[in-house]
Amino acid sequence: MLSSPSFAAEPAPPAVPRGLDWIDDPGEWAAFSRPSGEHGSGAWESSLAIEGMTCAACALTVEEALRAVPGVLAADVGAASRRARVVWRAGQARPSQWLAAVRRAGYRGVPLADLALRAERRREARLVLWRWLVAGLCMMQVMMYAWPAYTAAPGEISADAQALLRWAAWVLSLPVMLFSCGPFFRAALRDLRLRRVGMDTPVTLGILITFVVSSWGTFEPDGIFGAEVYFDSLTMFVFFLLGSRWLESRLRDRTGGALDLLLQRLPEGVEREGADGRREQVAAHRVVVGDVLHVRPGEAFVADALVLDGETLVDEALLSGESRPVARGPGARVLAGSYNLAAAVCVRVTAAGTDTRFAEIAALMDEAARSRPRLAQLADRIARPFLLVVLLAALGAALFWWRHDPGHALMVAVAVLIVTCPCALSLATPAAMLASAGTLARRGVLVRRLQALEALAQVDTVVFDKTGTLTRDALVLGAVQTRAGIDRAQALAMAAALAAHSLHPASRALAAAGQGGAHVEQWQVTDLGEEPGLGLRGRLLRNGWPWPGVLRLGSAAHCGIAAPPGAETMAWLADEQGMLASFVLHEDLRADAAATVQRLAQMGVAVQLLSGDADAAVARVAAQLGIGEARGACSPQYKLQALRALQRQGRHSAMVGDGLNDGPVLAGADVSFAFGQSVPLAQAQADFVVPGGRLMAVADTLALARRTMAVVRQNLAWAAFYNAVSVPLAVAGWMPAWLAGLGMAVSSLLVVLNALRLASAPPDAQNAQEPPAPVHLARPATESP
């Protein structure tokens, strides 16, 4: 009985792919998703690996399928990286729905953090290898049976013997058709069902035409196609195609391998200690702030945490830029994604999930892997119409040769179909840029947009911020002058005793400089007070005996001293009789700042310095580093205007800043670097993020970007040359099908191998790691009131 007069049946919910029933549980979403603030409350951004893609057309198909799901707000798919980003709204869409949409489109989506993905890819790689080996074994046997037909004189082989050899070759071709060619046929059926032309369509047509013509010639030796069979060509080019795809997949994994290694760095589970002291194994994404975890040697930390018990060495290279293992003991902080190297430790979680620095870095690198550079987008747009042209060219070649020899005409068409497949064209740009992104990731530089590599290669001017970029955040002690009767060590010890109780940068510099001195521990501070922005005052005791009166440490005005005009940055120590000592403080230049500026100049790049600091301080730093164009007292708006003025002059600029107050400038430059560990990665406007303290990374990245674009141009030139030479040969009938298959395979392999040079290129000789800043353990400091 009908309960309502509705004539439209409600569509049945899509089937959930087997093995992913858990994916609609909101408690599991954190494993592969993060809240998307850009799209409002309830929006999530999920990362997927897409299995079964072979070309740019596949990526466009998956995008269209995902965007058609109600509740999906955005979807982006990278063909080279085989990754997808899906933005969806909880309550309007479920993960199982858009995974089902991917499945209906003929592909398989797997959450990127799912460890089953690695096992699935290994299984698929083994299956491809088996297909290739079966094709190779059958090819060798078929070649053996075909050899007499090439070498025997006319009439030397009887008709019965020739028929027997053909039947033997046909039987040996069946495993190749039924097993080895499976991926080509499935992809072609998917394209046919979706009414589109993919890169496997001409390949499949070529295979089917060759097999049908050869089978016809075997079954009817006196028929229209009985003059010759082509089982040897069939098995040979299937062998070449499968071999090239297997190698291409292995090489492509190497080009973007650093990205995958980072994203799959966390373990699937971790040992958590309950309130009763019992330990249990829990999923990594179930960890919350306050949990107590036990991490064994060789495991990665799944969250930011404080060490409660144990001492170990930790590898933080990909997170902080520090290449050497660092010691971590009770009270020290450890980062999610870093490796515990030496001993088991017990830690308490302080940040988990998307709140960790690791999650921000992983999100940046995943975004880079999915991005499509401008040249790659152009190649993708060309690929689809080019495939239609290929089909028309093959049809035209077949019609032209049909009147001479129908069998030969179809094999000419097969050669055209196979040799003109634009795989090399589609791989030329993304393969090179993914290789560079992986290399930069291993060197501590995070690429946010692959397109930025193309822009960086054209840069002729690099503009640096000063504070926090060319200089460290801290000050260092320079010259010390003292009153008669006071030696340098004594004055520094007295100043350090007072300064240890302040967080002001000048105080921290004095406290650090005074540590380790013979007199430091002899001074005790009483009646301490601080005037924010001016300095400290207090009394000092030495072995129970007080220094006469109150001492002041800070600015000249605070100490009652008339500072000389044009004086450098200075701190003063004074008692009731006047000045005890003066301390000149310098900005701490990064160790490789001068070498970086010099190397950029050698590369033909102009270097400028724009800073919000005072003109005198900026001029001193510029003089030390050899920067000719420098300007101080620059607001962020002025910096942006200066960059736009460079752009109007036709120059291409890169901005290097600390990412804290340079957002508009970083966004307005042609290309930008956010520098230092203080960068808020999720909000950074930069194209490249350098978490460590190595300035030479800017020059290294520029050099690698130039090499990358040179490789891209080489790849595109090779793809164009290959098609310009091979297409006329195939149309003229001078290229057999097996040679066409070999040519197509070699063209794709050469593109990926050329890109692989970027992934394995050693860093430049000047690319030395900057030694880390010394760490000083100061006494507890009192903050300013």
XYZ file of N, CA, C and O in Angstrom, residues 262-396:
540
model
N 56.671 11.442 4.588
C 56.258 12.371 5.641
C 54.821 12.111 6.058
O 54.508 12.011 7.244
N 53.926 11.964 5.078
C 52.518 11.801 5.395
C 52.242 10.469 6.088
O 51.268 10.348 6.821
N 53.081 9.464 5.866
C 52.886 8.158 6.489
C 53.888 7.916 7.616
O 54.214 6.791 7.939
N 54.328 9.000 8.225
C 55.379 8.917 9.241
C 54.851 8.391 10.569
O 55.565 7.736 11.315
N 53.600 8.671 10.895
C 53.051 8.273 12.183
C 52.682 6.798 12.177
O 52.191 6.275 11.179
N 52.869 6.120 13.319
C 52.451 4.712 13.397
C 50.937 4.599 13.474
O 50.228 5.570 13.763
N 50.440 3.411 13.216
C 48.994 3.196 13.255
C 48.466 3.227 14.684
O 47.352 3.688 14.931
N 49.265 2.736 15.626
C 48.822 2.690 17.020
C 49.931 3.088 17.973
O 51.094 3.225 17.591
N 49.553 3.284 19.231
C 50.511 3.692 20.245
C 50.066 3.106 21.584
O 48.876 2.812 21.787
N 51.009 2.954 22.500
C 50.713 2.381 23.811
C 50.343 3.493 24.784
O 51.147 4.388 25.060
N 49.110 3.452 25.321
C 48.624 4.486 26.232
C 48.454 3.905 27.628
O 47.990 2.775 27.793
N 48.814 4.702 28.627
C 48.690 4.284 30.019
C 47.398 4.826 30.602
O 47.117 6.036 30.536
N 46.574 3.941 31.162
C 45.310 4.352 31.743
C 45.476 4.907 33.138
O 46.569 4.911 33.734
N 44.352 5.362 33.721
C 44.384 5.938 35.068
C 44.787 4.908 36.114
O 45.362 5.261 37.152
N 44.521 3.637 35.846
C 44.876 2.578 36.789
C 46.292 2.059 36.566
O 46.702 1.090 37.225
N 47.042 2.675 35.645
C 48.411 2.255 35.385
C 48.541 1.164 34.345
O 49.658 0.829 33.940
N 47.435 0.613 33.899
C 47.482 -0.444 32.878
C 47.683 0.179 31.501
O 47.184 1.267 31.206
N 48.406 -0.517 30.637
C 48.694 -0.024 29.296
C 47.808 -0.723 28.272
O 47.506 -1.919 28.412
N 47.412 0.036 27.254
C 46.603 -0.524 26.183
C 47.049 0.080 24.855
O 47.566 1.204 24.814
N 46.851 -0.668 23.790
C 47.186 -0.197 22.451
C 45.977 0.523 21.869
O 44.870 -0.045 21.825
N 46.161 1.777 21.439
C 45.060 2.559 20.877
C 45.487 3.109 19.520
O 46.680 3.250 19.237
N 44.497 3.437 18.683
C 44.788 4.054 17.390
C 45.389 5.434 17.605
O 45.011 6.160 18.531
N 46.311 5.814 16.737
C 47.027 7.077 16.903
C 46.079 8.269 16.896
O 46.269 9.238 17.639
N 45.020 8.223 16.060
C 44.122 9.379 15.984
C 43.170 9.461 17.159
O 42.408 10.429 17.279
N 43.190 8.462 18.058
C 42.362 8.494 19.256
C 43.071 9.161 20.426
O 42.481 9.339 21.488
N 44.326 9.525 20.254
C 45.091 10.167 21.327
C 44.575 11.588 21.532
O 44.314 12.315 20.571
N 44.426 11.984 22.811
C 43.950 13.333 23.144
C 44.922 13.974 24.125
O 45.786 13.306 24.722
N 44.774 15.289 24.300
C 45.632 16.037 25.217
C 45.478 15.477 26.632
O 44.368 15.221 27.096
N 46.601 15.285 27.311
C 46.598 14.751 28.661
C 46.911 13.278 28.743
O 47.227 12.769 29.828
N 46.826 12.549 27.614
C 47.148 11.118 27.629
C 48.620 10.901 27.947
O 49.489 11.699 27.568
N 48.898 9.801 28.651
C 50.276 9.393 28.940
C 50.612 8.234 28.003
O 49.921 7.206 28.002
N 51.659 8.410 27.207
C 52.037 7.430 26.199
C 53.414 6.873 26.490
O 54.271 7.571 27.048
N 53.627 5.649 26.067
C 54.945 5.012 26.158
C 55.436 4.771 24.738
O 54.781 4.079 23.944
N 56.576 5.359 24.403
C 57.112 5.306 23.045
C 58.426 4.559 23.059
O 59.366 4.942 23.779
N 58.517 3.500 22.274
C 59.717 2.670 22.232
C 60.713 3.204 21.212
O 60.338 3.981 20.315
N 61.977 2.788 21.298
C 62.973 3.218 20.297
C 62.551 2.767 18.902
O 62.029 1.661 18.715
N 62.770 3.660 17.916
C 62.411 3.356 16.545
C 61.013 3.768 16.171
O 60.654 3.728 14.991
N 60.190 4.179 17.146
C 58.835 4.624 16.863
C 58.786 6.142 16.720
O 59.623 6.853 17.271
N 57.790 6.612 16.009
C 57.566 8.048 15.888
C 56.589 8.500 16.963
O 55.688 7.748 17.353
N 56.762 9.712 17.454
C 55.814 10.292 18.399
C 54.555 10.679 17.628
O 54.613 11.321 16.579
N 53.375 10.306 18.149
C 52.122 10.548 17.437
C 51.506 11.894 17.798
O 50.509 12.303 17.203
N 52.085 12.595 18.783
C 51.540 13.881 19.213
C 52.667 14.709 19.819
O 53.726 14.190 20.166
N 52.431 16.021 19.926
C 53.359 16.872 20.669
C 53.202 16.534 22.150
O 52.073 16.385 22.644
N 54.317 16.445 22.859
C 54.236 15.975 24.245
C 55.433 16.466 25.050
O 56.432 16.957 24.492
N 55.313 16.328 26.381
C 56.415 16.579 27.307
C 56.899 15.249 27.852
O 56.092 14.368 28.206
N 58.214 15.104 27.951
C 58.799 13.870 28.453
C 58.619 13.825 29.970
O 59.009 14.761 30.686
N 58.021 12.738 30.456
C 57.853 12.548 31.891
C 58.966 11.712 32.478
O 59.435 11.979 33.592
N 59.403 10.708 31.735
C 60.404 9.791 32.268
C 61.233 9.232 31.118
O 60.696 8.888 30.060
N 62.553 9.150 31.359
C 63.449 8.602 30.354
C 64.218 9.684 29.608
O 63.796 10.843 29.552
N 65.357 9.294 29.060
C 66.182 10.194 28.256
C 66.499 9.505 26.937
O 66.803 8.314 26.903
N 66.451 10.245 25.858
C 66.641 9.651 24.533
C 67.180 10.688 23.569
O 67.357 11.860 23.913
N 67.451 10.241 22.348
C 67.792 11.130 21.231
C 66.635 11.114 20.248
O 66.034 10.067 20.002
N 66.333 12.278 19.675
C 65.164 12.416 18.807
C 65.600 13.002 17.468
O 66.381 13.960 17.428
N 65.099 12.419 16.386
C 65.335 12.927 15.038
C 64.189 13.853 14.662
O 63.059 13.408 14.456
N 64.467 15.163 14.544
C 63.452 16.166 14.194
C 63.762 16.838 12.862
O 63.309 17.956 12.598
N 64.517 16.166 12.001
C 65.046 16.810 10.788
C 63.946 17.394 9.910
O 64.047 18.521 9.433
N 62.874 16.639 9.667
C 61.843 17.113 8.752
C 60.902 18.134 9.387
O 60.111 18.754 8.696
N 61.006 18.311 10.703
C 60.072 19.190 11.389
C 60.687 20.522 11.785
O 60.055 21.564 11.693
N 61.930 20.488 12.244
C 62.552 21.722 12.721
C 63.722 22.165 11.865
O 64.242 23.260 12.058
N 64.163 21.322 10.931
C 65.316 21.672 10.114
C 66.632 21.289 10.763
O 67.687 21.432 10.150
N 66.609 20.778 11.993
C 67.827 20.373 12.687
C 68.215 18.976 12.214
O 67.483 18.008 12.421
N 69.370 18.872 11.545
C 69.744 17.606 10.908
C 70.308 16.593 11.889
O 70.304 15.404 11.619
N 70.805 17.056 13.039
C 71.419 16.140 13.994
C 70.432 15.738 15.076
O 69.589 16.555 15.474
N 70.497 14.496 15.581
C 69.613 14.102 16.683
C 69.812 15.007 17.895
O 70.922 15.436 18.185
N 68.719 15.307 18.571
C 68.773 16.189 19.738
C 68.387 15.399 20.979
O 67.557 14.486 20.929
N 69.019 15.738 22.098
C 68.760 15.058 23.363
C 67.457 15.563 23.965
O 67.178 16.755 23.957
N 66.663 14.642 24.471
C 65.414 14.993 25.138
C 65.300 14.186 26.427
O 65.429 12.962 26.413
N 65.065 14.896 27.547
C 64.919 14.261 28.847
C 63.684 14.766 29.545
O 62.860 15.476 28.963
N 63.508 14.433 30.835
C 62.324 14.876 31.580
C 62.122 16.382 31.498
O 63.043 17.165 31.697
N 60.892 16.789 31.155
C 60.564 18.200 31.023
C 60.755 18.757 29.620
O 60.279 19.854 29.329
N 61.435 18.023 28.746
C 61.679 18.505 27.387
C 60.466 18.228 26.502
O 59.659 17.331 26.768
N 60.367 18.994 25.429
C 59.236 18.873 24.501
C 59.635 18.020 23.313
O 60.735 18.161 22.781
N 58.755 17.128 22.892
C 58.967 16.335 21.687
C 57.818 16.621 20.723
O 56.711 16.983 21.131
N 58.101 16.488 19.425
C 57.149 16.866 18.384
C 56.565 15.641 17.702
O 57.260 14.647 17.472
N 55.288 15.726 17.374
C 54.665 14.669 16.581
C 55.402 14.532 15.257
O 55.755 15.518 14.627
N 55.641 13.279 14.846
C 56.341 13.034 13.595
C 57.832 12.875 13.747
O 58.499 12.432 12.822
N 58.393 13.224 14.909
C 59.823 13.011 15.141
C 60.032 11.585 15.625
O 59.125 10.957 16.182
N 61.247 11.080 15.423
C 61.546 9.688 15.748
C 62.303 9.569 17.061
O 63.261 10.316 17.317
N 61.862 8.615 17.881
C 62.588 8.267 19.096
C 63.697 7.285 18.725
O 63.423 6.198 18.225
N 64.940 7.677 18.928
C 66.064 6.899 18.411
C 66.723 5.976 19.442
O 67.209 4.909 19.088
N 66.803 6.400 20.711
C 67.733 5.737 21.625
C 67.080 4.857 22.678
O 67.500 3.718 22.883
N 66.062 5.349 23.386
C 65.543 4.611 24.539
C 64.051 4.864 24.684
O 63.516 5.854 24.179
N 63.375 3.960 25.397
C 61.942 4.118 25.646
C 61.713 5.306 26.572
O 62.465 5.526 27.528
N 60.667 6.076 26.299
C 60.336 7.229 27.128
C 58.837 7.236 27.391
O 58.048 6.670 26.638
N 58.473 7.893 28.480
C 57.085 8.104 28.842
C 56.780 9.590 28.663
O 57.533 10.446 29.152
N 55.715 9.929 27.935
C 55.421 11.327 27.620
C 53.960 11.631 27.924
O 53.104 10.740 27.920
N 53.682 12.926 28.179
C 52.302 13.393 28.348
C 51.949 14.288 27.169
O 52.672 15.228 26.843
N 50.814 14.020 26.512
C 50.414 14.719 25.297
C 49.998 16.150 25.616
O 49.192 16.392 26.524
N 50.550 17.109 24.867
C 50.179 18.517 24.996
C 49.400 19.028 23.785
O 48.707 20.033 23.884
N 49.531 18.384 22.640
C 48.764 18.755 21.452
C 48.642 17.515 20.580
O 49.594 16.739 20.443
N 47.482 17.317 19.989
C 47.243 16.109 19.198
C 46.456 16.453 17.944
O 45.863 17.533 17.834
N 46.472 15.519 16.992
C 45.676 15.682 15.777
C 46.103 16.864 14.946
O 47.293 17.093 14.706
N 45.138 17.673 14.538
C 45.410 18.800 13.654
C 46.066 19.970 14.358
O 46.440 20.945 13.707
N 46.206 19.901 15.685
C 46.825 21.003 16.420
C 48.346 20.904 16.463
O 49.003 21.779 17.036
N 48.924 19.849 15.927
C 50.369 19.668 15.990
C 51.048 20.322 14.793
O 50.433 20.530 13.738
N 52.324 20.621 14.969
C 53.114 21.184 13.872
C 53.250 20.167 12.737
O 53.259 20.529 11.555
N 53.339 18.896 13.080
C 53.427 17.860 12.059
C 52.202 17.889 11.148
O 52.312 17.746 9.926
N 51.004 18.058 11.735
C 49.782 18.086 10.934
C 49.793 19.270 9.981
O 49.346 19.153 8.831
N 50.311 20.414 10.421
C 50.388 21.581 9.542
C 51.349 21.329 8.385
O 51.065 21.662 7.235
N 52.512 20.735 8.702
C 53.490 20.441 7.651
C 52.921 19.422 6.666
O 53.047 19.571 5.439
N 52.267 18.374 7.185
C 51.689 17.358 6.304
C 50.626 17.960 5.398
O 50.531 17.608 4.222
N 49.819 18.891 5.944
C 48.783 19.525 5.128
C 49.403 20.362 4.009
O 48.911 20.360 2.873
N 50.501 21.071 4.312
C 51.172 21.867 3.287
C 51.712 20.975 2.173
O 51.570 21.277 0.984
N 52.356 19.874 2.553
C 52.968 19.018 1.545
C 51.912 18.262 0.742
O 52.082 18.016 -0.452
N 50.808 17.907 1.389
C 49.729 17.260 0.653
C 49.124 18.221 -0.360
O 48.782 17.844 -1.487
N 49.016 19.491 0.037
C 48.515 20.515 -0.890
C 49.443 20.662 -2.095
O 48.990 20.790 -3.235
N 50.753 20.625 -1.834
C 51.711 20.735 -2.941
C 51.617 19.541 -3.880
O 51.683 19.681 -5.099
N 51.440 18.344 -3.314
C 51.390 17.143 -4.144
C 50.165 17.133 -5.060
O 50.201 16.581 -6.150
N 49.066 17.777 -4.601
C 47.851 17.786 -5.413
C 47.838 18.908 -6.447
O 47.074 18.859 -7.404
N 48.636 19.934 -6.230
C 48.555 21.099 -7.102
C 49.020 20.751 -8.513
O 49.870 19.889 -8.716
N 48.436 21.446 -9.496
C 48.784 21.215 -10.891
C 49.445 22.469 -11.447
O 48.800 23.516 -11.555
N 50.728 22.406 -11.788
C 51.404 23.574 -12.349
C 50.748 24.016 -13.656
O 50.052 23.246 -14.330
N 51.007 25.270 -14.028
C 50.386 25.841 -15.226
C 50.732 25.029 -16.472
O 49.864 24.747 -17.301
N 51.996 24.632 -16.609
C 52.385 23.855 -17.796
C 51.710 22.497 -17.809
O 51.349 21.977 -18.871
N 51.525 21.904 -16.610
C 50.848 20.607 -16.547
C 49.379 20.758 -16.924
O 48.811 19.898 -17.609
N 48.740 21.848 -16.484
C 47.351 22.082 -16.859
C 47.220 22.256 -18.371
O 46.269 21.756 -18.982
N 48.183 22.953 -18.970
C 48.161 23.128 -20.419
C 48.296 21.786 -21.128
O 47.572 21.490 -22.096
N 49.221 20.944 -20.627
C 49.402 19.615 -21.232
C 48.145 18.770 -21.062
O 47.759 18.023 -21.972
N 47.485 18.886 -19.891
C 46.263 18.120 -19.669
C 45.162 18.554 -20.637
O 44.400 17.723 -21.146
N 45.064 19.870 -20.883
C 44.037 20.356 -21.810
C 44.324 19.892 -23.236
O 43.402 19.634 -24.016
N 45.604 19.777 -23.570
C 45.969 19.334 -24.915
C 45.727 17.837 -25.082
O 45.381 17.366 -26.168
N 45.900 17.060 -23.994
C 45.905 15.601 -24.097
C 44.588 15.053 -24.632
O 44.569 14.184 -25.498
N 43.443 15.546 -24.121
C 42.150 14.992 -24.543
C 41.881 15.209 -26.035
O 41.592 14.255 -26.751
N 41.943 16.450 -26.551
C 41.728 16.612 -28.004
C 42.796 15.904 -28.822
O 42.523 15.441 -29.941
N 44.024 15.798 -28.275
C 45.073 15.111 -29.015
C 44.719 13.641 -29.211
O 44.998 13.052 -30.269
N 44.092 13.033 -28.183
C 43.703 11.629 -28.311
C 42.662 11.446 -29.416
O 42.680 10.447 -30.152
N 41.751 12.391 -29.550
C 40.776 12.312 -30.628
C 41.464 12.434 -31.990
O 41.108 11.731 -32.940
N 42.461 13.324 -32.060
C 43.231 13.461 -33.297
C 43.958 12.154 -33.612
O 44.057 11.746 -34.779
N 44.466 11.486 -32.582
C 45.149 10.202 -32.772
C 44.202 9.189 -33.404
O 44.558 8.475 -34.362
N 42.961 9.098 -32.876
C 41.998 8.144 -33.431
C 41.677 8.466 -34.894
O 41.589 7.560 -35.735
N 41.512 9.740 -35.188
C 41.225 10.129 -36.573
C 42.416 9.839 -37.489
O 42.243 9.382 -38.628
N 43.642 10.090 -36.964
C 44.839 9.808 -37.769
C 44.967 8.315 -38.050
O 45.329 7.903 -39.168
N 44.666 7.502 -37.043
C 44.737 6.050 -37.246
C 43.703 5.597 -38.270
O 43.993 4.753 -39.141
N 42.498 6.160 -38.174
C 41.461 5.805 -39.141
C 41.862 6.226 -40.558
O 41.706 5.464 -41.518
N 42.416 7.437 -40.677
C 42.851 7.903 -41.990
C 43.954 7.036 -42.577
O 43.956 6.726 -43.782
